Short mmCIF file of C-alpha atoms in Angstrom, two decimals:
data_model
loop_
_atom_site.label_atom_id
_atom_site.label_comp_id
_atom_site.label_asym_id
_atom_site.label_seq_id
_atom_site.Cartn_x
_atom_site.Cartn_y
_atom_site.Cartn_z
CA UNK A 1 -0.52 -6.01 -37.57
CA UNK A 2 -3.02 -8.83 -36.49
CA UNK A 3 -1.23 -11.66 -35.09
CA UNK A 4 -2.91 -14.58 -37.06
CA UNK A 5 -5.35 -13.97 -40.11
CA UNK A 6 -7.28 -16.89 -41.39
CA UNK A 7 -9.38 -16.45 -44.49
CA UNK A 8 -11.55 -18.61 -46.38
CA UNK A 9 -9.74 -21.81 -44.16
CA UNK A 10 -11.55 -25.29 -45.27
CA UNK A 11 -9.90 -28.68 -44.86
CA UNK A 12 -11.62 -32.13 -45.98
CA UNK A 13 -11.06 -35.14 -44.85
CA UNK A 14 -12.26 -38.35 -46.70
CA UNK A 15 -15.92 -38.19 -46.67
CA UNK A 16 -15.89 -35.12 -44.14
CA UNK A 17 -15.61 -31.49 -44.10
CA UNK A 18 -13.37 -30.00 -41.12
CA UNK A 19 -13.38 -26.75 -41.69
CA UNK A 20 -15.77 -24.87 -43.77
CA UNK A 21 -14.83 -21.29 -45.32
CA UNK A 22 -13.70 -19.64 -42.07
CA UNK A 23 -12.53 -16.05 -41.53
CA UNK A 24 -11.24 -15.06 -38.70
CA UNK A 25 -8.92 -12.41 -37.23
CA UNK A 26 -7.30 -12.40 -33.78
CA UNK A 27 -4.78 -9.65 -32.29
CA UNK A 28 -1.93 -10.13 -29.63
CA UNK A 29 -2.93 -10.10 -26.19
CA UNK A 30 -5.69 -12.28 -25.28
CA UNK A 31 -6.10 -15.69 -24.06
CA UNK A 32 -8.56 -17.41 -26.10
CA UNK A 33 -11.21 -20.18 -25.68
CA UNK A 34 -11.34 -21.95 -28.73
CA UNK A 35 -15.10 -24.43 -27.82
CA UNK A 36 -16.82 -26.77 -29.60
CA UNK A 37 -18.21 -30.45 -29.26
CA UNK A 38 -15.84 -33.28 -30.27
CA UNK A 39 -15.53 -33.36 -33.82
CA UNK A 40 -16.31 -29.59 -34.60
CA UNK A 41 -12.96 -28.93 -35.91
CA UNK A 42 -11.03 -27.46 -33.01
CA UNK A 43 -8.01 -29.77 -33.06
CA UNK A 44 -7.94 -29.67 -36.89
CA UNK A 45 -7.52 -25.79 -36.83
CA UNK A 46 -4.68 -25.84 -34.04
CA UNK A 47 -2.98 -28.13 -36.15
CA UNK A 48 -3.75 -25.90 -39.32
CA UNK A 49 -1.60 -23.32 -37.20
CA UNK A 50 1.29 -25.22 -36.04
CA UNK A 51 1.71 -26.04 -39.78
CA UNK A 52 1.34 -30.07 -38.84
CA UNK A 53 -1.61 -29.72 -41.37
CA UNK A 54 -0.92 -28.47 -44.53
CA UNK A 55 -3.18 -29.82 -47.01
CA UNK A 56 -5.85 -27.09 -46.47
CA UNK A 57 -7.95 -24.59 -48.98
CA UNK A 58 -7.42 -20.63 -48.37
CA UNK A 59 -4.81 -18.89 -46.51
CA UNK A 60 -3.02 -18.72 -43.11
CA UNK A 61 -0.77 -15.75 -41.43
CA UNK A 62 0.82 -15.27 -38.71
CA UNK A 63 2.22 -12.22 -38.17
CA UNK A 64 1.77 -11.83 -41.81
CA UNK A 65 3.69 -14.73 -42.84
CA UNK A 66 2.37 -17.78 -43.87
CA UNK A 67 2.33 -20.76 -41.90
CA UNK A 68 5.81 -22.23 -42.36
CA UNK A 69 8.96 -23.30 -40.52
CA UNK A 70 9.80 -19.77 -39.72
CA UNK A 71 6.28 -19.38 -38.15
CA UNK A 72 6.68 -22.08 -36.23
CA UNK A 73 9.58 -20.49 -34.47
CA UNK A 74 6.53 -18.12 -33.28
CA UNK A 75 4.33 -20.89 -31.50
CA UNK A 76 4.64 -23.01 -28.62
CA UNK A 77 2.00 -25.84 -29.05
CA UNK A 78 0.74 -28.17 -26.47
CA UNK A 79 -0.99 -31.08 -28.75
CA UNK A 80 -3.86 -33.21 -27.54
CA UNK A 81 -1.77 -36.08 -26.81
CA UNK A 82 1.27 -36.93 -25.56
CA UNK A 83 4.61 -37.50 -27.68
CA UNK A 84 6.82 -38.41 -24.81
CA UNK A 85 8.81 -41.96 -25.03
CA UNK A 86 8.31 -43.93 -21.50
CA UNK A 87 12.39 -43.27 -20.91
CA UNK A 88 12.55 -39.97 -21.13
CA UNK A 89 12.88 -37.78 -18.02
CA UNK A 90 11.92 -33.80 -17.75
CA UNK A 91 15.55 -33.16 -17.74
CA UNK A 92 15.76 -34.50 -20.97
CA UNK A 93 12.88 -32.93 -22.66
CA UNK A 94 14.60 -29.77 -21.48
CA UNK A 95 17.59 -30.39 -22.94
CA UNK A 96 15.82 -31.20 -25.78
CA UNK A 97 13.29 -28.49 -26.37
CA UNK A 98 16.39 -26.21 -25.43
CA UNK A 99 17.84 -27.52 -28.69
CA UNK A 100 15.02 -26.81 -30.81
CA UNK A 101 13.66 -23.84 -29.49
CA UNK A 102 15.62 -20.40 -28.63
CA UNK A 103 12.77 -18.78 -27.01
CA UNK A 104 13.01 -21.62 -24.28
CA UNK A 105 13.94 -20.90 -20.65
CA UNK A 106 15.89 -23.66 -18.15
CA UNK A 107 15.24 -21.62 -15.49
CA UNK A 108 11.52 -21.00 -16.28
CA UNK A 109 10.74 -24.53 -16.73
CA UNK A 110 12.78 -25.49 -13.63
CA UNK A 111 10.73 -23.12 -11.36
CA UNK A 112 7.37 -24.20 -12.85
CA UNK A 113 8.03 -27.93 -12.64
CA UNK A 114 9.23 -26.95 -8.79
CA UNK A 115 5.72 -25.07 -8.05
CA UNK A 116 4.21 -27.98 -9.48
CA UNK A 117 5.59 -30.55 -8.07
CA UNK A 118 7.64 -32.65 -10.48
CA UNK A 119 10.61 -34.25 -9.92
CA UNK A 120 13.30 -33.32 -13.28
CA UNK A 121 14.27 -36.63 -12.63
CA UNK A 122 11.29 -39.24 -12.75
CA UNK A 123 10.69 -41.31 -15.80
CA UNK A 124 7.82 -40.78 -18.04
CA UNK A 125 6.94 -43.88 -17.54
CA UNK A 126 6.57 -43.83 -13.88
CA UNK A 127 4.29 -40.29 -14.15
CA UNK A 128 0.32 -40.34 -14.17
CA UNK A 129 -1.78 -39.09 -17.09
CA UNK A 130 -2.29 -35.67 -14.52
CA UNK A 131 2.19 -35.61 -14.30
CA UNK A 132 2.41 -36.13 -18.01
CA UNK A 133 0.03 -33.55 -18.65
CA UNK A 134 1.44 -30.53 -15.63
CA UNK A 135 5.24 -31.88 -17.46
CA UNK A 136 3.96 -31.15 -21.03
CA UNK A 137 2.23 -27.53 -20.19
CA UNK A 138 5.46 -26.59 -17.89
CA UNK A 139 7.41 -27.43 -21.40
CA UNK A 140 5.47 -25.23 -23.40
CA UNK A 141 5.18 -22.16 -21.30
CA UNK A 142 8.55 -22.26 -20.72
CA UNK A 143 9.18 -20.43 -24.38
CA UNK A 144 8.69 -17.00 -24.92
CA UNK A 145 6.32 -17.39 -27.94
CA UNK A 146 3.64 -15.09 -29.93
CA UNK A 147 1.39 -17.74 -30.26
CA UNK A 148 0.61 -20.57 -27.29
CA UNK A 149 -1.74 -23.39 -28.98
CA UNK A 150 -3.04 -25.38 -26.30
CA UNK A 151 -5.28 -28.12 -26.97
CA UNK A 152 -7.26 -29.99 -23.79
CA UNK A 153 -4.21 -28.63 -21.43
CA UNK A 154 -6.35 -29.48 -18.68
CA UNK A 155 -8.67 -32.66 -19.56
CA UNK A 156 -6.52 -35.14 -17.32
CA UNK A 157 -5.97 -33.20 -13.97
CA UNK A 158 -7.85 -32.78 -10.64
CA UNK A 159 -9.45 -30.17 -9.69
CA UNK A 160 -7.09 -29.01 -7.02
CA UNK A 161 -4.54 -29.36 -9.64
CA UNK A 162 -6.82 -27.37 -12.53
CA UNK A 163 -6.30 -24.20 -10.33
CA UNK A 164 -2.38 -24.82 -9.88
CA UNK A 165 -2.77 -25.12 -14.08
CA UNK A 166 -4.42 -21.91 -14.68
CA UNK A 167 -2.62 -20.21 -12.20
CA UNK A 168 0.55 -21.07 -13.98
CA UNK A 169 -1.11 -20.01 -17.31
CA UNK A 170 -1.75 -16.93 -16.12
CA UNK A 171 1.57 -15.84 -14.41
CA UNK A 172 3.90 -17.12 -17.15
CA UNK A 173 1.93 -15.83 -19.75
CA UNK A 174 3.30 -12.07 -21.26
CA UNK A 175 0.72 -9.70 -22.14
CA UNK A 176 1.96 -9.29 -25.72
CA UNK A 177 1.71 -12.79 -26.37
CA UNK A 178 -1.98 -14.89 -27.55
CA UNK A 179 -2.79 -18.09 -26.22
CA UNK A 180 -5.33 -19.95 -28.14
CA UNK A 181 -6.74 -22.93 -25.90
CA UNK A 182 -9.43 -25.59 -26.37
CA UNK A 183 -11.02 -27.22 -23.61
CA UNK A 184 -14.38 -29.14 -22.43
CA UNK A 185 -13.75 -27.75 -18.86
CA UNK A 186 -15.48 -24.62 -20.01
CA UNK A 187 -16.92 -23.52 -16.48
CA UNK A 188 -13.70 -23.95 -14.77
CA UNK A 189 -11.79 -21.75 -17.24
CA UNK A 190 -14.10 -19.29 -18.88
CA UNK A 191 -12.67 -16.22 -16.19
CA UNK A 192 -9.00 -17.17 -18.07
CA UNK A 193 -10.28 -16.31 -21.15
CA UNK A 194 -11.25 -13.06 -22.88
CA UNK A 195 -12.29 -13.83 -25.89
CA UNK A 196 -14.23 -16.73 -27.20
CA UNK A 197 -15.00 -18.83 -30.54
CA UNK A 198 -17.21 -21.48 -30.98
CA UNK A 199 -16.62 -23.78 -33.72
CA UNK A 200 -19.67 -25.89 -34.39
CA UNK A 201 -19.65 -28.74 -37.67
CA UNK A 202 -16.08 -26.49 -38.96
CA UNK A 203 -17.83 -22.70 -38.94
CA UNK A 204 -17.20 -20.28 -36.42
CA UNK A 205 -20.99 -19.40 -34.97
CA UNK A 206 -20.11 -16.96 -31.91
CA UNK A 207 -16.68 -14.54 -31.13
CA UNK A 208 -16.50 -12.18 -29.13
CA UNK A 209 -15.31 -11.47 -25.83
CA UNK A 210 -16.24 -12.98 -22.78
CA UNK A 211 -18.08 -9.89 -20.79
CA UNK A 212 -19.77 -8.59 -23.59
CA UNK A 213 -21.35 -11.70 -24.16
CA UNK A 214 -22.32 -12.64 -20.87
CA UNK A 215 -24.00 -8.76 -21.09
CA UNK A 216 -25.97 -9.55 -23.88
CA UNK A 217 -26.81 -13.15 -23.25
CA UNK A 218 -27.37 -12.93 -19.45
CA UNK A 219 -25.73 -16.07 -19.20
CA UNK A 220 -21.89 -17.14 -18.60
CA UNK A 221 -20.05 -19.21 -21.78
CA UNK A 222 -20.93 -22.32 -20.04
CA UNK A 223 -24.47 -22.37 -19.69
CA UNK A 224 -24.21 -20.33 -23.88
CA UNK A 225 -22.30 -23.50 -24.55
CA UNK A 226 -24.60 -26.15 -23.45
CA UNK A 227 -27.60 -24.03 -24.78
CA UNK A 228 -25.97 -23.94 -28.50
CA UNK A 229 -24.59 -27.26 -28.85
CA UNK A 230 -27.60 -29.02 -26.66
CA UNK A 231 -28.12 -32.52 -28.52
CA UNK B 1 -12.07 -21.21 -6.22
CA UNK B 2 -13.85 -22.43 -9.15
CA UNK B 3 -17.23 -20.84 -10.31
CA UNK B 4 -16.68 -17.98 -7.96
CA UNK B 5 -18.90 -14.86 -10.35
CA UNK B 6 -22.86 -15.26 -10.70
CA UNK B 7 -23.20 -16.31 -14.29
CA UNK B 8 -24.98 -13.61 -16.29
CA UNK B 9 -22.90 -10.73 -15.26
CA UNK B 10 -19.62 -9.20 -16.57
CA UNK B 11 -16.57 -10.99 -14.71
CA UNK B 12 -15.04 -7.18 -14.53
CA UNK B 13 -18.39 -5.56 -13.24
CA UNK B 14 -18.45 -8.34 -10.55
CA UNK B 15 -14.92 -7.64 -9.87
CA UNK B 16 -15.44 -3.55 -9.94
CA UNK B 17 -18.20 -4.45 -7.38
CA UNK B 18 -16.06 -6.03 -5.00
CA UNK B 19 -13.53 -3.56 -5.34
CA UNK B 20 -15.69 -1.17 -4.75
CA UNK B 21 -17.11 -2.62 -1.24
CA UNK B 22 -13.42 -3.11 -0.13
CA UNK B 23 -12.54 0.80 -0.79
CA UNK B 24 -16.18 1.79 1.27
CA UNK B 25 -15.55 -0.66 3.80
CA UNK B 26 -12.05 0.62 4.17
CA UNK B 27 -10.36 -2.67 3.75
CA UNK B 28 -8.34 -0.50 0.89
CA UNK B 29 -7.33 2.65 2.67
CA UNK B 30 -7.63 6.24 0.74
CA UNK B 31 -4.62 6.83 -0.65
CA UNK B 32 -2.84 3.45 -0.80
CA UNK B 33 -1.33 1.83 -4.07
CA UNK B 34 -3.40 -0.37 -6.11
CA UNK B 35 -1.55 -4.16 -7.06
CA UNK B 36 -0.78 -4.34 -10.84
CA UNK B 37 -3.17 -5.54 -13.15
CA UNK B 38 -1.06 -8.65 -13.16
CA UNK B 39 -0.84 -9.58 -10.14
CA UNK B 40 -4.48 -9.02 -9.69
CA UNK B 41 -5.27 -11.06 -12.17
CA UNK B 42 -3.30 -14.05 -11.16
CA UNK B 43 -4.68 -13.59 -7.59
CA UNK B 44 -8.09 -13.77 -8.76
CA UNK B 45 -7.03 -16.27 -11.52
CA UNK B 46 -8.88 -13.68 -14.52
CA UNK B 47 -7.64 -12.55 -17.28
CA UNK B 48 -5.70 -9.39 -17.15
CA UNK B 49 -8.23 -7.76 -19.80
CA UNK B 50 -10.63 -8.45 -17.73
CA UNK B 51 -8.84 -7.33 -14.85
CA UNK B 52 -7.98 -4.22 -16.94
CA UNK B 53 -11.61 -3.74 -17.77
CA UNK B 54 -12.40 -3.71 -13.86
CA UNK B 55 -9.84 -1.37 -13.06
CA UNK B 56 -10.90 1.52 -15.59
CA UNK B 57 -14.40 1.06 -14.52
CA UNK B 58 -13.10 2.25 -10.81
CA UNK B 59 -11.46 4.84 -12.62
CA UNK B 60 -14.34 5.95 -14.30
CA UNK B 61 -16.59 5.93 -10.72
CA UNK B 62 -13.58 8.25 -9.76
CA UNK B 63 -12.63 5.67 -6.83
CA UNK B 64 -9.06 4.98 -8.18
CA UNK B 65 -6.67 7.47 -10.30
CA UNK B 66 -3.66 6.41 -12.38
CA UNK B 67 0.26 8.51 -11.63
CA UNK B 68 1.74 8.03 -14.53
CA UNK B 69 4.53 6.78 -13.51
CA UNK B 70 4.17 4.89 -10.32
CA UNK B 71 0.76 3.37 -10.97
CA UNK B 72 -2.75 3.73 -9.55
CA UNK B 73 -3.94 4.98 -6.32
CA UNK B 74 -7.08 4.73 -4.73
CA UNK B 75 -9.16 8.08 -4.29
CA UNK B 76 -8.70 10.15 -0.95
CA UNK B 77 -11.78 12.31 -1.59
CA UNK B 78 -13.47 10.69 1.26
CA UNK B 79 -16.69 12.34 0.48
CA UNK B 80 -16.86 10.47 -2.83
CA UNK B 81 -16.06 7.34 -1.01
CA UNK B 82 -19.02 8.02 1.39
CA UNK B 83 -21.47 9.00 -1.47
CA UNK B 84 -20.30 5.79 -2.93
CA UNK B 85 -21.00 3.87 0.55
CA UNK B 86 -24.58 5.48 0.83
CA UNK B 87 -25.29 4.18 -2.68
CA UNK B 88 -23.99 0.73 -1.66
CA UNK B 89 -26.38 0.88 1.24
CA UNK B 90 -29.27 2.02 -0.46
CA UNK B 91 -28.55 -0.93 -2.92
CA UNK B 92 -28.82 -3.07 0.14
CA UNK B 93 -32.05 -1.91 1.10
CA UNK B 94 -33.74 -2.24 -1.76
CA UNK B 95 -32.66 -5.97 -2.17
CA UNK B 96 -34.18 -6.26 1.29
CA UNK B 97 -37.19 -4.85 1.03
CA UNK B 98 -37.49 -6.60 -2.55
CA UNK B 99 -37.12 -10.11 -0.17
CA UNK B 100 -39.16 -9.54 2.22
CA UNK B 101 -41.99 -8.60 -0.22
CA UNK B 102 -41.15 -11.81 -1.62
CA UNK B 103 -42.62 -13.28 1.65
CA UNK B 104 -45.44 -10.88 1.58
CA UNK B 105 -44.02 -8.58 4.38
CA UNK B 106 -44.67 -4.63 3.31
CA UNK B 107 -42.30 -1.89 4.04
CA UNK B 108 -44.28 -0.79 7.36
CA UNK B 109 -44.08 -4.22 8.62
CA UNK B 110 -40.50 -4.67 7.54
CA UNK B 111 -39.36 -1.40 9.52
CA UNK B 112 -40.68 -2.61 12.64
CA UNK B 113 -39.44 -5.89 12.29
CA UNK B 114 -35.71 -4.43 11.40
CA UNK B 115 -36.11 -2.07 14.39
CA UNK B 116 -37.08 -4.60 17.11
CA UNK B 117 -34.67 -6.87 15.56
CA UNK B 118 -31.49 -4.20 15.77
CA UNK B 119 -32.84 -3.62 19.54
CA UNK B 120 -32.53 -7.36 20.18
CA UNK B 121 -28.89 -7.52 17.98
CA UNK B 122 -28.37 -4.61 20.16
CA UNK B 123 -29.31 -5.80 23.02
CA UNK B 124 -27.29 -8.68 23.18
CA UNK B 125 -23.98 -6.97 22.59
#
């Protein structure tokens, strides 16, 4: 069974069209690169999935199902901003997410914050953009989902602390798990992924994976990227 | 660590490459046990399809072979290893003759050149 089917997707806003009529069929496994300029509908599909959007034409599965509260049970979902209130401390989030989620791991999130560098008991508040960020990816790889949605997980941080990111991607992720992720930081990721999509004005124009592209193309995703979407 | 493959090529075929100079160069000894996919992936931070990919392409040059149960090996056929080395060589060559063409220097030239040079390397040892 495919792990997410999307067929004939479209979602309007007032006076704009997301998504137009997409189709598109990805498999457990793979770490995705969901890429596209601002505005070309990458956020609105992640939300599509985590069900925080349902107001949308044609249908949605996830391991057959459609998207619903049982699905969400199934993905872990890192949104584009934060949702943290200034008081709160890791240790609370993790008692928190350890209420709502059964797939999440103390000791998981524990060891990542370690390797990190975060303290389980500094304030929100007191954390910089780069913290907040490292705290909310440590949260959601610390569940043993089917589905990781990650939007921007690594617009805020350093360099030195992108590779500490993707290296933590990497390890924690399971092989029989999917992680969908969007970035703009397309050079510095592209190896993660194997598979790309590239959402331009709400279609999908290019997906495939990664090597067979750059085989074709003679070019890596980033330089494909900038060629497509040049202004 | 960032931007480490060329662009234009396959991530796995650049890492097949490299795996491919360490088993020649002997860095990975006949016989020894390869790292799992996963850990190879992490250490090169690529995705472990991609990591996959690179690992059946050694497999498929006959460099490394899989025991079903305790994972994969690379090759002791030693002559396969140095067939694979003289190809890697040859490779060289031709991307150094293909330079120094570049500059206008022929292949006589570029023989002498190489062979008063390795005197003088030699020399100095």
């Amino acid at each position: 069974m495919n792990l997410i089917e999307i067929s004939n997707l479209s979602k309007t806003y007032p006076g704009t069209k997301a998504l137009k009529e997409i189709d598109l069929t990805l498999e457990a496994g793979h770490i995705i690169g969901l890429l596209g300029p601002n505005g070309s509908g990458k956020t609105t599909l992640m939300k599509i999935l985590t069900g925080i959007i349902r107001d949308h034409e044609g249908q949605v599965l996830i391991q057959g199902q459609p998207v619903s509260e049982k699905t969400k049970a199934l993905v872990s979902y890192l949104p584009d901003c934060s949702y943290f209130s200034s008081w709160m401390r890791p240790i609370d989030l993790m008692e928190m997410f350890q209420d709502f989620y059964r797939d999440f791991s103390r000791e998981k999130f524990r060891s990542m914050l370690q390797s990190l560098g975060l303290n389980e008991k500094q304030r929100i508040r007191t954390m910089s953009k780069g913290m907040v960020e490292k705290l909310q990816l440590c949260l959601v790889m610390s569940r043993d989902a089917h589905l990781y949605v990650l939007d921007e997980p690594i617009g805020g941080v350093d360099p030195a602390a992108r590779d500490y990111i993707m290296d933590t991607i990497l390890s924690n992720y399971n092989e029989h798990s999917t992680i969908l992720m969007s970035t703009h930081l397309i050079a510095d990721v592209e190896k993660l992924f194997d598979t790309v999509i590239f959402l331009k004005e709400g279609s999908v124009v290019l997906h495939g994976e990664i090597d067979d592209i750059r085989a074709r193309e003679g070019k890596s995703i980033d330089e494909l990227f900038r060629e497509v979407f040049r202004c | 660590m960032t931007n480490q493959y060329a662009s234009g090529i396959p991530i796995y075929l650049q890492l097949s490459d490299l795996f491919t100079h360490r088993i020649v160069s002997g860095e990975w000894a006949p016989g020894s046990k390869v790292e799992s996919v996963r850990d190879l992936a992490i250490l090169h931070e690529v995705n472990p399809n991609t990591m996959q990919r690179a690992l059946t392409q050694l497999e498929k040059d006959g460099l490394v072979y899989t025991e079903r149960t305790t994972g994969r090996f690379i090759t002791k056929d030693k002559e396969l290893i140095g067939k694979m080395k003289r190809k890697l060589a040859e490779e060289l060559i031709d991307a150094f003759m293909k330079q120094m063409e570049s500059i206008g220097i022929g292949k006589k030239e570029a023989m002498e050149l190489f062979l008063s040079r390795a005197k003088m390397e030699g020399g100095e040892q």
